[in-house]
Amino acid sequence: MLLPSSSRHLILLLLLNYVDAGRVLWKIKERARDLQLQDARRHLLGRTVGGHQLLRHVREGRIHQPLDHFNRRDAATFPQRFFVNEAYWQRPDGPVFLFIGGEGPIFQFDVLAGHHVDMAEQHGALLLAVEHRFYGDSINPDGLKTENLADLSSQQALADLAAFHQHISQTFSLSHGNTWISFGGSYSGALSAWFRGKFPHLVFGAVASSAPVKAKLDFSAYNNIVGLSLTNGAVGGSEKCVAVLREAFAAVERTLMGAGNVSQLALDFGCCQIPEDPDDKIELMENLAGIVMGTVQYNEEGVLMSIGELCGLMTNRSEARAAEMGAYGRLVQLAQIYRSTFEEPCLDVSHEKTVKDLMDTSLHSGRRAAARQWTYQTCTEFGFYQTCEDATCPFSGMLTLQTDTRLCPTLFGVSQHALPARVAFTNAYYGGDDPPTHRVLYVNGGIDPWQELSVVRGRTEGDEEAQTVFIKDTAHCADMTTGRATDRCTLRKAREEIENHVTRWLKAAAQQRMGKRQQ
Ligand SMILES: *[C@@H]1O[C@H](CO)[C@@H](O)[C@H](O)[C@H]1NC(C)=O
Ligand SMILES: *[C@@H]1O[C@H](CO)[C@@H](O)[C@H](O)[C@H]1NC(C)=O
């Protein structure tokens, strides 16, 4: 079923990405996606008349997928949404570029803008974007209820992709002559790699940007890299910057632990309430850490500030500054900048409210929010808890694995003791960060804390082509957007490398077909 997509999607605002480290990091992620969509829209409409015409080319469709691909006696289904852009497709043999949705809604712009769209234009590809089950519009009305979340998993999502491949092949009369290539970033980057790994007959090559293919319960390395990135001079960091941050977080921690005036602290950071409860104290700490984590993860995306700007604030030696402000005061100022950028009158520190929001199973929140679903996936498949118990972490040891995982039993009845085995199964199933994948290109940024769980230095055996692209000074998923004039030259070079791989894959596929025909 293909329906013209109405333009109201243009103004629909987004949602996406990793939860755990408090709601602040989540909000920063949403805003990063938001800004990217706005950017895409401007870019598109800036293309004069052509842009508006392109918008009209996008169609929205639905496919009814089995809720449980692995229980054939269960006939229940859910509607999975997808977008199609045929504007560049060279019928009948042009390739198919599949953009895989992750932990959030997909948008028309996923088939209208981005590096994969630029490549589709170049290669005459049919563009598809498919939404992940249980996110965005691809969910049944009762889907968020805990008992129904049982059908939310990456394994089911990959089976959805196989069924989707079949559906599209029928609808567009595709054959083996149409070479599929998949794309994704972050969690959906992992799905892109796994789709190729599990269904190599369906997808010829896969680009996996910033893809955490290795599940990890205690993801302490995340904050280790946050610390390293903040010392990285190439992006405006310094040792001093991290030292000041450590000092500031230590001061907050001392006060929260009872050595200072918590009411004053709440006043300083503009908290909505005084964090008296231990859980609220942790919530505050998570949110303050989240500001810094988000700054690093989305460095130079224009979301809040860059690492260079944050470190400028932390280490400003101007006399007026230095006199009036110690490390603590600078962190207070950082929190102020966050609140004013995000137009938040006060900083939320209520753990109870966080839990209440995550327990909400009504879909009015489900269409937009993804935090409940993603939290479920961390509890049952991936872990990914960005803990701070390791000495290398620049924040506070208050952020423990214990506190990060306490939501699993509260929200879903998943015991914390069950987590290690679930994470181990995910790695056994997919191969962790040493998967034997062929024609999967892992792209990572040196500033991105997620690189730890991806394939960064690939094996290149014999004359096999490299399977990794490493961009030393960019953050999370930077390669996925259309190039901008302000891009670092490393990023520009990386996009060229990706283009070369895709071109080679398409050539190889064509040669294989010719070979078969001649046999
Ligand atoms: C703590 O700070 C609040 C707010 O500034 C102030 O009203 C109160 O007197 C302080 N308490 C102590 C014990 O210093
Ligand atoms: C340091 O602080 C001064 C005074 O507030 C300000 O004018 C200057 O721009 C700041 N420098 C940086 C690098 O943030």
Coordinates of C-alpha atoms and ligand atoms in Angstrom, one line a residue, residues 261 263-264 267, ligand 1:
N261 CA 24.2 22.9 51.6
S263 CA 19.4 23.8 49.1
Q264 CA 22.0 26.2 47.9
L267 CA 19.4 27.1 43.8
Ligands
LIG1 C1 21.5 26.8 52.8 O1 21.2 27.6 51.6 C2 19.9 28.2 51.7 C3 19.7 28.9 50.3 O2 20.7 29.8 50.0 C4 19.9 29.2 52.9 O3 18.7 29.8 52.9 C5 20.2 28.4 54.2 O4 20.3 29.3 55.2 C6 21.5 27.6 54.0 N1 21.6 26.7 55.2 C7 22.7 26.7 55.9 C8 22.7 25.7 57.1 O5 23.7 27.3 55.7

